[in-house]
């Protein structure tokens, strides 16, 4: 593959280590670069293109909307925004929705909501939100502070105050939550960026109980796990818990930027005109993409097929683990899969790309596999065959 990107200084800020590949189009599980090389995209644009690239139904709906109205501000009713709110509330235990444009903003809204809720309840001494080690909640000033990873804070102090970090999945520290200062906990069901670490279901249940008993809000960051990624529309459905707030973004618009904060009615009531807002949030174009995406997700049999395909993939990966020592662990749920290796994954990601498959890292030694939910058995098989090939090649060169 030729490295076509010149050495001259880019006009774009250097916030990402970009691979020397220039993507120009996509369809289904595939993307193509400028030289027309085809790749199987098992990153889904980082858990975003859950229906694959340019999915037909969403494409049709957005194209129709493009001819009608793109934006009009939230000072007017937006029919598709209301429709998307209804779809989200009917299909979840939450009642009302606030729309924004990204995961970080969805968490910002949740954090503001939690603070306001405490004050509205007469608990103005409750100013803290508990988050967990290795979490990831976004890159804005406040969500970066909510993110309990030092490397993300580096250079950006002073941090927004009001966050307390506890160890993830640790039963002992749960009792520290109810110290009279906590208004909410914010937690991922699978820590995506933090290494694909699933929550312990008993721990989450215990956390939920402590929250319920003490009027502390249970807020689930489902920005990565939501919208079918784990085989159910929301990952929390697979646990015996009832969140007060969930946040969504990545998969919600099939790649059209949109974020959402869903809350129980009594919590949502803390937002009134003037409390919060977003110019673009849930605009006609983004809301249309959201409605079409949701309609696709809740179609009879769609998620069952995701469960079936993802268990097949999981089985195959567990088989590989038995044959290759370099695979330490296979974890995750549905199509959010982490493969922990006994070495750094950088070269592995490059090997996959050289063989036409895009995969991600989650930390230094975890490969993160995020196939589109619509991926075919044939594509899954190709992924497994390619992984086997790389494993065999690598085994020859190491040990
Ligand atoms: C990606 C992600 C975010 C941040 O989303 P942005 O759209 O990049 O702001 C927040 N939380 C989780 C769990 C994520 O995976």
mmCIF file of C-alpha atoms and ligand atoms in Angstrom:
data_model
loop_
_atom_site.group_PDB
_atom_site.id
_atom_site.type_symbol
_atom_site.label_atom_id
_atom_site.label_comp_id
_atom_site.label_asym_id
_atom_site.label_seq_id
_atom_site.Cartn_x
_atom_site.Cartn_y
_atom_site.Cartn_z
ATOM 1 C CA UNK A 1 0.000 0.000 0.000
ATOM 2 C CA UNK A 2 1.476 3.350 -0.970
ATOM 3 C CA UNK A 3 1.785 5.990 1.666
ATOM 4 C CA UNK A 4 0.141 8.821 -0.217
ATOM 5 C CA UNK A 5 0.033 11.288 2.649
ATOM 6 C CA UNK A 6 2.679 13.944 2.244
ATOM 7 C CA UNK A 7 5.081 14.921 4.986
ATOM 8 C CA UNK A 8 4.055 18.564 4.830
ATOM 9 C CA UNK A 9 2.396 19.992 7.884
ATOM 10 C CA UNK A 10 -1.291 19.185 7.968
ATOM 11 C CA UNK A 11 -3.907 21.863 8.363
ATOM 12 C CA UNK A 12 -5.760 19.485 10.697
ATOM 13 C CA UNK A 13 -4.671 19.366 14.341
ATOM 14 C CA UNK A 14 -2.708 16.326 15.316
ATOM 15 C CA UNK A 15 -5.224 14.856 17.775
ATOM 16 C CA UNK A 16 -5.218 11.354 16.286
ATOM 17 C CA UNK A 17 -2.475 8.964 15.196
ATOM 18 C CA UNK A 18 -3.937 8.435 11.772
ATOM 19 C CA UNK A 19 -3.217 5.362 9.675
ATOM 20 C CA UNK A 20 -1.913 6.295 6.213
ATOM 21 C CA UNK A 21 -5.157 5.294 4.535
ATOM 22 C CA UNK A 22 -7.649 7.740 3.026
ATOM 23 C CA UNK A 23 -11.199 6.426 3.136
ATOM 24 C CA UNK A 24 -13.587 7.676 0.490
ATOM 25 C CA UNK A 25 -16.678 5.440 0.459
ATOM 26 C CA UNK A 26 -18.413 2.617 2.259
ATOM 27 C CA UNK A 27 -21.267 0.140 1.895
ATOM 28 C CA UNK A 28 -22.364 -2.487 4.394
ATOM 29 C CA UNK A 29 -19.344 -3.908 6.226
ATOM 30 C CA UNK A 30 -16.893 -2.566 3.642
ATOM 31 C CA UNK A 31 -14.998 0.676 3.129
ATOM 32 C CA UNK A 32 -12.778 1.707 0.225
ATOM 33 C CA UNK A 33 -9.759 3.991 0.172
ATOM 34 C CA UNK A 34 -8.623 6.444 -2.502
ATOM 35 C CA UNK A 35 -6.750 3.700 -4.365
ATOM 36 C CA UNK A 36 -9.926 1.603 -4.290
ATOM 37 C CA UNK A 37 -8.488 -0.897 -1.819
ATOM 38 C CA UNK A 38 -11.363 -2.593 -0.015
ATOM 39 C CA UNK A 39 -11.427 -3.183 3.751
ATOM 40 C CA UNK A 40 -13.721 -5.190 5.965
ATOM 41 C CA UNK A 41 -14.556 -2.603 8.623
ATOM 42 C CA UNK A 42 -14.668 -4.417 11.959
ATOM 43 C CA UNK A 43 -14.414 -1.103 13.820
ATOM 44 C CA UNK A 44 -17.801 0.162 12.556
ATOM 45 C CA UNK A 45 -16.294 3.647 12.757
ATOM 46 C CA UNK A 46 -15.832 2.924 16.494
ATOM 47 C CA UNK A 47 -19.190 1.307 17.281
ATOM 48 C CA UNK A 48 -21.067 3.921 15.267
ATOM 49 C CA UNK A 49 -22.048 2.380 11.921
ATOM 50 C CA UNK A 50 -23.951 -0.419 13.642
ATOM 51 C CA UNK A 51 -26.125 -1.008 10.552
ATOM 52 C CA UNK A 52 -23.054 -0.976 8.316
ATOM 53 C CA UNK A 53 -21.997 1.886 6.078
ATOM 54 C CA UNK A 54 -24.664 3.871 4.209
ATOM 55 C CA UNK A 55 -27.486 1.490 5.199
ATOM 56 C CA UNK A 56 -30.261 1.541 2.583
ATOM 57 C CA UNK A 57 -33.242 2.370 4.778
ATOM 58 C CA UNK A 58 -31.516 5.145 6.734
ATOM 59 C CA UNK A 59 -30.021 6.455 3.503
ATOM 60 C CA UNK A 60 -33.463 6.693 1.893
ATOM 61 C CA UNK A 61 -35.012 8.485 4.855
ATOM 62 C CA UNK A 62 -32.137 10.956 5.267
ATOM 63 C CA UNK A 63 -32.129 11.664 1.534
ATOM 64 C CA UNK A 64 -35.828 12.508 1.661
ATOM 65 C CA UNK A 65 -35.225 14.770 4.663
ATOM 66 C CA UNK A 66 -32.348 16.489 2.825
ATOM 67 C CA UNK A 67 -34.896 17.840 0.345
ATOM 68 C CA UNK A 68 -37.195 19.102 3.097
ATOM 69 C CA UNK A 69 -35.491 20.714 6.087
ATOM 70 C CA UNK A 70 -32.048 20.334 7.639
ATOM 71 C CA UNK A 71 -32.243 22.585 10.651
ATOM 72 C CA UNK A 72 -34.672 24.912 12.350
ATOM 73 C CA UNK A 73 -33.548 25.147 16.035
ATOM 74 C CA UNK A 74 -35.240 23.736 19.097
ATOM 75 C CA UNK A 75 -37.459 26.812 19.376
ATOM 76 C CA UNK A 76 -39.906 24.902 17.181
ATOM 77 C CA UNK A 77 -41.380 21.425 17.347
ATOM 78 C CA UNK A 78 -39.414 18.915 15.298
ATOM 79 C CA UNK A 79 -41.669 15.997 14.316
ATOM 80 C CA UNK A 80 -38.907 13.430 13.875
ATOM 81 C CA UNK A 81 -37.252 14.457 17.135
ATOM 82 C CA UNK A 82 -40.511 13.769 18.958
ATOM 83 C CA UNK A 83 -40.815 10.468 17.086
ATOM 84 C CA UNK A 84 -37.278 9.480 18.092
ATOM 85 C CA UNK A 85 -37.994 10.356 21.730
ATOM 86 C CA UNK A 86 -41.033 8.100 21.599
ATOM 87 C CA UNK A 87 -39.109 5.248 20.006
ATOM 88 C CA UNK A 88 -36.421 5.516 22.687
ATOM 89 C CA UNK A 89 -38.837 5.739 25.563
ATOM 90 C CA UNK A 90 -41.153 2.935 24.347
ATOM 91 C CA UNK A 91 -38.171 0.650 23.980
ATOM 92 C CA UNK A 92 -36.521 1.433 27.326
ATOM 93 C CA UNK A 93 -37.361 1.965 31.004
ATOM 94 C CA UNK A 94 -36.670 5.695 30.591
ATOM 95 C CA UNK A 95 -39.337 8.300 29.894
ATOM 96 C CA UNK A 96 -37.892 11.455 28.374
ATOM 97 C CA UNK A 97 -35.003 12.397 26.113
ATOM 98 C CA UNK A 98 -32.639 15.334 25.649
ATOM 99 C CA UNK A 99 -30.810 15.464 22.312
ATOM 100 C CA UNK A 100 -27.283 16.664 21.603
ATOM 101 C CA UNK A 101 -24.550 15.732 19.147
ATOM 102 C CA UNK A 102 -22.045 13.401 20.784
ATOM 103 C CA UNK A 103 -21.363 11.013 23.622
ATOM 104 C CA UNK A 104 -19.480 13.577 25.663
ATOM 105 C CA UNK A 105 -22.384 16.002 25.411
ATOM 106 C CA UNK A 106 -24.853 13.279 26.378
ATOM 107 C CA UNK A 107 -22.776 12.690 29.523
ATOM 108 C CA UNK A 108 -22.470 16.441 30.146
ATOM 109 C CA UNK A 109 -26.268 16.639 30.148
ATOM 110 C CA UNK A 110 -26.499 13.656 32.515
ATOM 111 C CA UNK A 111 -24.002 15.277 34.887
ATOM 112 C CA UNK A 112 -25.836 18.597 34.872
ATOM 113 C CA UNK A 113 -29.132 16.788 35.374
ATOM 114 C CA UNK A 114 -27.747 14.910 38.404
ATOM 115 C CA UNK A 115 -26.520 18.137 40.027
ATOM 116 C CA UNK A 116 -29.806 19.922 39.437
ATOM 117 C CA UNK A 117 -31.803 16.917 40.637
ATOM 118 C CA UNK A 118 -29.963 16.928 43.984
ATOM 119 C CA UNK A 119 -30.747 20.623 44.472
ATOM 120 C CA UNK A 120 -34.376 20.193 43.459
ATOM 121 C CA UNK A 121 -34.664 17.393 46.052
ATOM 122 C CA UNK A 122 -33.328 19.736 48.714
ATOM 123 C CA UNK A 123 -30.028 17.830 48.848
ATOM 124 C CA UNK A 124 -27.711 20.675 47.937
ATOM 125 C CA UNK A 125 -24.857 19.067 49.924
ATOM 126 C CA UNK A 126 -24.862 16.270 47.356
ATOM 127 C CA UNK A 127 -22.424 17.655 44.831
ATOM 128 C CA UNK A 128 -20.399 14.602 43.846
ATOM 129 C CA UNK A 129 -20.679 12.050 41.103
ATOM 130 C CA UNK A 130 -18.935 8.708 41.456
ATOM 131 C CA UNK A 131 -17.220 7.227 38.393
ATOM 132 C CA UNK A 132 -14.912 4.225 38.073
ATOM 133 C CA UNK A 133 -11.262 3.529 37.327
ATOM 134 C CA UNK A 134 -10.458 2.925 33.637
ATOM 135 C CA UNK A 135 -13.777 4.447 32.606
ATOM 136 C CA UNK A 136 -14.240 6.632 29.556
ATOM 137 C CA UNK A 137 -16.907 9.310 29.397
ATOM 138 C CA UNK A 138 -15.618 11.842 26.852
ATOM 139 C CA UNK A 139 -13.133 14.611 26.129
ATOM 140 C CA UNK A 140 -14.874 17.824 27.141
ATOM 141 C CA UNK A 141 -13.640 19.580 30.275
ATOM 142 C CA UNK A 142 -16.188 17.947 32.526
ATOM 143 C CA UNK A 143 -16.466 14.500 30.929
ATOM 144 C CA UNK A 144 -12.662 14.287 30.886
ATOM 145 C CA UNK A 145 -12.769 14.866 34.644
ATOM 146 C CA UNK A 146 -15.465 12.173 34.909
ATOM 147 C CA UNK A 147 -13.132 9.810 33.047
ATOM 148 C CA UNK A 148 -11.013 8.091 35.692
ATOM 149 C CA UNK A 149 -7.835 7.706 33.632
ATOM 150 C CA UNK A 150 -4.781 9.745 34.446
ATOM 151 C CA UNK A 151 -3.433 9.705 30.895
ATOM 152 C CA UNK A 152 -6.560 11.554 29.762
ATOM 153 C CA UNK A 153 -6.119 14.252 32.430
ATOM 154 C CA UNK A 154 -2.445 14.814 31.658
ATOM 155 C CA UNK A 155 -1.799 18.480 30.963
ATOM 156 C CA UNK A 156 -5.378 19.622 31.514
ATOM 157 C CA UNK A 157 -5.471 20.493 35.193
ATOM 158 C CA UNK A 158 -7.203 22.002 37.019
ATOM 159 C CA UNK A 159 -9.962 19.474 36.415
ATOM 160 C CA UNK A 160 -13.663 20.151 36.899
ATOM 161 C CA UNK A 161 -14.279 19.247 40.552
ATOM 162 C CA UNK A 162 -17.038 16.996 41.842
ATOM 163 C CA UNK A 163 -15.942 13.545 40.709
ATOM 164 C CA UNK A 164 -14.845 10.692 42.926
ATOM 165 C CA UNK A 165 -13.224 7.609 41.417
ATOM 166 C CA UNK A 166 -13.774 4.136 42.818
ATOM 167 C CA UNK A 167 -12.421 0.804 41.583
ATOM 168 C CA UNK A 168 -14.646 -0.907 38.982
ATOM 169 C CA UNK A 169 -16.302 -4.203 39.978
ATOM 170 C CA UNK A 170 -15.023 -3.859 43.555
ATOM 171 C CA UNK A 171 -17.649 -4.827 46.142
ATOM 172 C CA UNK A 172 -15.732 -3.407 49.096
ATOM 173 C CA UNK A 173 -15.674 0.181 47.943
ATOM 174 C CA UNK A 174 -19.408 0.254 47.189
ATOM 175 C CA UNK A 175 -20.118 1.320 50.780
ATOM 176 C CA UNK A 176 -18.156 4.523 50.157
ATOM 177 C CA UNK A 177 -20.832 5.675 47.730
ATOM 178 C CA UNK A 178 -23.437 6.553 50.321
ATOM 179 C CA UNK A 179 -21.429 9.192 52.196
ATOM 180 C CA UNK A 180 -24.069 11.902 51.946
ATOM 181 C CA UNK A 181 -22.231 13.762 49.187
ATOM 182 C CA UNK A 182 -23.055 11.569 46.208
ATOM 183 C CA UNK A 183 -25.888 12.562 43.882
ATOM 184 C CA UNK A 184 -25.213 10.004 41.143
ATOM 185 C CA UNK A 185 -22.959 7.267 39.853
ATOM 186 C CA UNK A 186 -21.987 7.120 36.203
ATOM 187 C CA UNK A 187 -20.876 3.719 34.951
ATOM 188 C CA UNK A 188 -20.320 1.771 31.734
ATOM 189 C CA UNK A 189 -21.738 -1.749 31.402
ATOM 190 C CA UNK A 190 -18.684 -2.706 29.403
ATOM 191 C CA UNK A 191 -15.730 -0.347 29.749
ATOM 192 C CA UNK A 192 -15.069 0.041 26.021
ATOM 193 C CA UNK A 193 -12.067 2.343 25.725
ATOM 194 C CA UNK A 194 -10.727 1.080 29.065
ATOM 195 C CA UNK A 195 -9.998 -2.405 27.681
ATOM 196 C CA UNK A 196 -13.403 -4.034 26.991
ATOM 197 C CA UNK A 197 -14.033 -4.860 30.658
ATOM 198 C CA UNK A 198 -17.569 -6.092 31.353
ATOM 199 C CA UNK A 199 -19.285 -5.166 34.575
ATOM 200 C CA UNK A 200 -19.860 -7.928 37.127
ATOM 201 C CA UNK A 201 -23.637 -8.446 37.179
ATOM 202 C CA UNK A 202 -23.862 -8.979 40.960
ATOM 203 C CA UNK A 203 -21.794 -5.873 41.525
ATOM 204 C CA UNK A 204 -24.025 -3.816 39.226
ATOM 205 C CA UNK A 205 -27.103 -5.144 41.025
ATOM 206 C CA UNK A 206 -25.595 -4.189 44.389
ATOM 207 C CA UNK A 207 -24.716 -0.755 43.011
ATOM 208 C CA UNK A 208 -28.285 -0.339 41.784
ATOM 209 C CA UNK A 209 -29.607 -1.303 45.241
ATOM 210 C CA UNK A 210 -27.384 1.210 47.037
ATOM 211 C CA UNK A 211 -28.557 3.885 44.600
ATOM 212 C CA UNK A 212 -32.242 3.013 45.026
ATOM 213 C CA UNK A 213 -32.013 2.849 48.832
ATOM 214 C CA UNK A 214 -30.380 6.272 49.064
ATOM 215 C CA UNK A 215 -31.984 8.247 46.244
ATOM 216 C CA UNK A 216 -28.707 8.303 44.315
ATOM 217 C CA UNK A 217 -29.105 8.265 40.538
ATOM 218 C CA UNK A 218 -27.848 5.252 38.606
ATOM 219 C CA UNK A 219 -26.605 6.674 35.317
ATOM 220 C CA UNK A 220 -25.382 4.238 32.673
ATOM 221 C CA UNK A 221 -23.050 5.428 29.933
ATOM 222 C CA UNK A 222 -24.300 3.334 27.020
ATOM 223 C CA UNK A 223 -22.616 5.483 24.385
ATOM 224 C CA UNK A 224 -20.669 2.448 23.161
ATOM 225 C CA UNK A 225 -22.818 -0.455 24.420
ATOM 226 C CA UNK A 226 -26.159 0.981 23.280
ATOM 227 C CA UNK A 227 -28.131 0.627 20.037
ATOM 228 C CA UNK A 228 -27.867 -3.119 19.611
ATOM 229 C CA UNK A 229 -24.097 -3.424 20.075
ATOM 230 C CA UNK A 230 -24.343 -6.130 22.757
ATOM 231 C CA UNK A 231 -27.250 -8.009 21.169
ATOM 232 C CA UNK A 232 -30.024 -6.146 22.974
ATOM 233 C CA UNK A 233 -31.077 -2.594 22.156
ATOM 234 C CA UNK A 234 -29.452 -1.448 25.427
ATOM 235 C CA UNK A 235 -26.924 -3.486 27.364
ATOM 236 C CA UNK A 236 -28.664 -2.834 30.709
ATOM 237 C CA UNK A 237 -31.563 -5.048 29.566
ATOM 238 C CA UNK A 238 -29.336 -8.055 30.231
ATOM 239 C CA UNK A 239 -28.939 -7.081 33.905
ATOM 240 C CA UNK A 240 -31.320 -6.977 36.823
ATOM 241 C CA UNK A 241 -31.131 -3.197 37.223
ATOM 242 C CA UNK A 242 -33.227 -0.142 36.471
ATOM 243 C CA UNK A 243 -31.234 2.953 35.508
ATOM 244 C CA UNK A 244 -32.464 6.490 36.194
ATOM 245 C CA UNK A 245 -30.472 7.882 33.283
ATOM 246 C CA UNK A 246 -28.759 6.406 30.240
ATOM 247 C CA UNK A 247 -26.610 8.174 27.664
ATOM 248 C CA UNK A 248 -26.379 7.277 23.988
ATOM 249 C CA UNK A 249 -24.584 8.534 20.908
ATOM 250 C CA UNK A 250 -22.303 6.419 18.717
ATOM 251 C CA UNK A 251 -24.757 3.989 17.071
ATOM 252 C CA UNK A 252 -27.859 6.153 17.317
ATOM 253 C CA UNK A 253 -27.582 7.954 13.971
ATOM 254 C CA UNK A 254 -25.735 5.328 11.888
ATOM 255 C CA UNK A 255 -22.904 7.866 11.502
ATOM 256 C CA UNK A 256 -24.935 11.076 11.410
ATOM 257 C CA UNK A 257 -23.845 12.877 14.607
ATOM 258 C CA UNK A 258 -26.417 12.646 17.391
ATOM 259 C CA UNK A 259 -26.338 12.086 21.151
ATOM 260 C CA UNK A 260 -29.123 11.515 23.648
ATOM 261 C CA UNK A 261 -29.645 11.577 27.402
ATOM 262 C CA UNK A 262 -32.610 9.489 28.531
ATOM 263 C CA UNK A 263 -34.064 9.878 32.018
ATOM 264 C CA UNK A 264 -36.922 8.807 34.232
ATOM 265 C CA UNK A 265 -39.698 11.375 34.292
ATOM 266 C CA UNK A 266 -39.047 12.496 37.907
ATOM 267 C CA UNK A 267 -35.382 13.123 37.087
ATOM 268 C CA UNK A 268 -36.002 14.695 33.678
ATOM 269 C CA UNK A 269 -38.286 17.181 35.460
ATOM 270 C CA UNK A 270 -35.175 18.964 36.752
ATOM 271 C CA UNK A 271 -34.558 20.266 33.240
ATOM 272 C CA UNK A 272 -36.864 23.165 32.451
ATOM 273 C CA UNK A 273 -36.611 25.890 29.768
ATOM 274 C CA UNK A 274 -33.299 27.607 30.376
ATOM 275 C CA UNK A 275 -31.623 24.682 32.191
ATOM 276 C CA UNK A 276 -29.858 23.174 29.242
ATOM 277 C CA UNK A 277 -29.800 23.297 25.470
ATOM 278 C CA UNK A 278 -28.056 22.566 22.199
ATOM 279 C CA UNK A 279 -28.354 24.416 18.908
ATOM 280 C CA UNK A 280 -28.003 21.347 16.730
ATOM 281 C CA UNK A 281 -29.316 18.751 19.200
ATOM 282 C CA UNK A 282 -31.897 16.494 17.536
ATOM 283 C CA UNK A 283 -32.191 18.673 14.454
ATOM 284 C CA UNK A 284 -34.411 17.414 11.622
ATOM 285 C CA UNK A 285 -31.568 15.723 9.728
ATOM 286 C CA UNK A 286 -29.994 13.971 12.721
ATOM 287 C CA UNK A 287 -33.371 13.015 14.201
ATOM 288 C CA UNK A 288 -34.383 11.442 10.890
ATOM 289 C CA UNK A 289 -31.223 9.338 10.893
ATOM 290 C CA UNK A 290 -32.015 8.357 14.490
ATOM 291 C CA UNK A 291 -35.610 7.383 13.747
ATOM 292 C CA UNK A 292 -34.598 5.287 10.733
ATOM 293 C CA UNK A 293 -31.800 3.610 12.719
ATOM 294 C CA UNK A 294 -34.131 2.783 15.608
ATOM 295 C CA UNK A 295 -36.841 1.459 13.281
ATOM 296 C CA UNK A 296 -34.262 -0.839 11.756
ATOM 297 C CA UNK A 297 -32.994 -2.034 15.165
ATOM 298 C CA UNK A 298 -36.398 -2.919 16.583
ATOM 299 C CA UNK A 299 -37.462 -4.858 13.504
ATOM 300 C CA UNK A 300 -38.646 -8.379 14.310
ATOM 301 C CA UNK A 301 -35.709 -10.769 14.448
ATOM 302 C CA UNK A 302 -32.930 -8.206 13.915
ATOM 303 C CA UNK A 303 -31.375 -8.402 17.380
ATOM 304 C CA UNK A 304 -31.903 -12.176 17.614
ATOM 305 C CA UNK A 305 -29.744 -12.516 14.531
ATOM 306 C CA UNK A 306 -27.076 -10.301 16.117
ATOM 307 C CA UNK A 307 -27.089 -12.572 19.184
ATOM 308 C CA UNK A 308 -26.806 -15.655 17.028
ATOM 309 C CA UNK A 309 -23.953 -14.329 14.867
ATOM 310 C CA UNK A 310 -22.042 -12.893 17.820
ATOM 311 C CA UNK A 311 -22.212 -16.127 19.828
ATOM 312 C CA UNK A 312 -20.821 -17.937 16.819
ATOM 313 C CA UNK A 313 -17.926 -15.449 16.665
ATOM 314 C CA UNK A 314 -17.333 -15.757 20.401
ATOM 315 C CA UNK A 315 -17.223 -19.578 20.153
ATOM 316 C CA UNK A 316 -14.723 -19.410 17.301
ATOM 317 C CA UNK A 317 -12.520 -16.989 19.240
ATOM 318 C CA UNK A 318 -12.597 -19.232 22.331
ATOM 319 C CA UNK A 319 -11.477 -22.102 20.093
ATOM 320 C CA UNK A 320 -8.563 -20.001 18.825
ATOM 321 C CA UNK A 321 -7.640 -19.142 22.397
ATOM 322 C CA UNK A 322 -7.230 -22.862 23.099
ATOM 323 C CA UNK A 323 -4.786 -23.237 20.204
ATOM 324 C CA UNK A 324 -2.738 -20.054 20.543
ATOM 325 C CA UNK A 325 -0.996 -19.052 23.732
ATOM 326 C CA UNK A 326 -0.742 -15.406 22.727
ATOM 327 C CA UNK A 327 -4.509 -15.047 23.346
ATOM 328 C CA UNK A 328 -4.898 -14.450 27.070
ATOM 329 C CA UNK A 329 -8.614 -13.766 27.221
ATOM 330 C CA UNK A 330 -11.683 -13.246 25.042
ATOM 331 C CA UNK A 331 -14.305 -11.025 26.676
ATOM 332 C CA UNK A 332 -17.186 -8.673 25.997
ATOM 333 C CA UNK A 333 -20.724 -9.221 24.818
ATOM 334 C CA UNK A 334 -22.465 -9.334 21.461
ATOM 335 C CA UNK A 335 -20.393 -7.482 18.889
ATOM 336 C CA UNK A 336 -18.291 -5.587 21.440
ATOM 337 C CA UNK A 337 -15.398 -7.978 21.827
ATOM 338 C CA UNK A 338 -12.002 -7.615 23.461
ATOM 339 C CA UNK A 339 -9.189 -10.063 22.764
ATOM 340 C CA UNK A 340 -6.423 -9.629 25.294
ATOM 341 C CA UNK A 341 -3.026 -10.648 23.967
ATOM 342 C CA UNK A 342 0.178 -11.294 25.879
ATOM 343 C CA UNK A 343 1.818 -8.563 23.791
ATOM 344 C CA UNK A 344 1.110 -5.071 22.457
ATOM 345 C CA UNK A 345 -1.536 -5.031 19.743
ATOM 346 C CA UNK A 346 -0.171 -2.257 17.469
ATOM 347 C CA UNK A 347 1.534 -4.625 15.020
ATOM 348 C CA UNK A 348 -1.511 -6.909 15.053
ATOM 349 C CA UNK A 349 -3.760 -4.088 13.957
ATOM 350 C CA UNK A 350 -1.359 -3.336 11.094
ATOM 351 C CA UNK A 351 -1.253 -7.001 10.055
ATOM 352 C CA UNK A 352 -5.036 -7.119 9.958
ATOM 353 C CA UNK A 353 -5.097 -3.949 7.855
ATOM 354 C CA UNK A 354 -2.513 -5.331 5.432
ATOM 355 C CA UNK A 355 -4.870 -8.269 4.963
ATOM 356 C CA UNK A 356 -7.823 -5.946 4.390
ATOM 357 C CA UNK A 357 -9.506 -5.964 7.803
ATOM 358 C CA UNK A 358 -9.861 -2.981 10.143
ATOM 359 C CA UNK A 359 -9.824 -3.626 13.889
ATOM 360 C CA UNK A 360 -9.177 -1.430 16.938
ATOM 361 C CA UNK A 361 -7.191 -1.389 20.128
ATOM 362 C CA UNK A 362 -8.564 -0.848 23.624
ATOM 363 C CA UNK A 363 -5.498 -0.106 25.701
ATOM 364 C CA UNK A 364 -2.056 -1.488 24.827
ATOM 365 C CA UNK A 365 -2.729 -5.223 24.682
ATOM 366 C CA UNK A 366 -6.403 -5.618 23.845
ATOM 367 C CA UNK A 367 -7.698 -5.984 20.299
ATOM 368 C CA UNK A 368 -11.204 -4.571 20.059
ATOM 369 C CA UNK A 369 -13.499 -6.088 17.454
ATOM 370 C CA UNK A 370 -16.662 -4.155 16.589
ATOM 371 C CA UNK A 371 -18.300 -5.687 13.519
ATOM 372 C CA UNK A 372 -21.354 -3.964 12.066
ATOM 373 C CA UNK A 373 -24.405 -5.730 13.502
ATOM 374 C CA UNK A 374 -25.379 -6.498 9.905
ATOM 375 C CA UNK A 375 -22.166 -8.371 9.105
ATOM 376 C CA UNK A 376 -22.651 -11.675 7.279
ATOM 377 C CA UNK A 377 -21.595 -15.173 8.340
ATOM 378 C CA UNK A 378 -19.248 -15.160 5.364
ATOM 379 C CA UNK A 379 -17.521 -11.971 6.563
ATOM 380 C CA UNK A 380 -17.268 -13.351 10.096
ATOM 381 C CA UNK A 381 -15.691 -16.448 8.689
ATOM 382 C CA UNK A 382 -13.207 -14.369 6.721
ATOM 383 C CA UNK A 383 -12.271 -12.531 9.905
ATOM 384 C CA UNK A 384 -11.636 -15.799 11.771
ATOM 385 C CA UNK A 385 -9.600 -17.260 8.879
ATOM 386 C CA UNK A 386 -7.503 -14.088 8.691
ATOM 387 C CA UNK A 387 -6.935 -14.050 12.446
ATOM 388 C CA UNK A 388 -5.830 -17.692 12.267
ATOM 389 C CA UNK A 389 -3.428 -16.814 9.459
ATOM 390 C CA UNK A 390 -1.877 -13.982 11.493
ATOM 391 C CA UNK A 391 -1.686 -16.159 14.603
ATOM 392 C CA UNK A 392 0.139 -18.907 12.697
ATOM 393 C CA UNK A 393 2.568 -16.446 11.099
ATOM 394 C CA UNK A 394 3.276 -14.813 14.443
ATOM 395 C CA UNK A 395 3.748 -18.071 16.293
ATOM 396 C CA UNK A 396 6.451 -18.951 13.772
ATOM 397 C CA UNK A 397 8.400 -15.768 14.479
ATOM 398 C CA UNK A 398 8.150 -15.455 18.278
ATOM 399 C CA UNK A 399 8.643 -18.409 20.682
HETATM 400 C C1 LIG B 1 -17.057 7.219 22.726
HETATM 401 C C2 LIG B 1 -17.538 7.289 24.100
HETATM 402 C C3 LIG B 1 -17.842 8.520 24.706
HETATM 403 C C4 LIG B 1 -17.589 9.845 24.025
HETATM 404 O O1 LIG B 1 -18.339 9.988 22.871
HETATM 405 P P1 LIG B 1 -17.997 11.189 21.848
HETATM 406 O O2 LIG B 1 -19.104 11.094 20.834
HETATM 407 O O3 LIG B 1 -16.646 10.888 21.279
HETATM 408 O O4 LIG B 1 -18.002 12.446 22.610
HETATM 409 C C5 LIG B 1 -18.361 8.507 25.977
HETATM 410 N N1 LIG B 1 -18.563 7.364 26.637
HETATM 411 C C6 LIG B 1 -18.291 6.155 26.089
HETATM 412 C C7 LIG B 1 -18.574 4.914 26.864
HETATM 413 C C8 LIG B 1 -17.755 6.078 24.810
HETATM 414 O O5 LIG B 1 -17.447 4.899 24.276
#
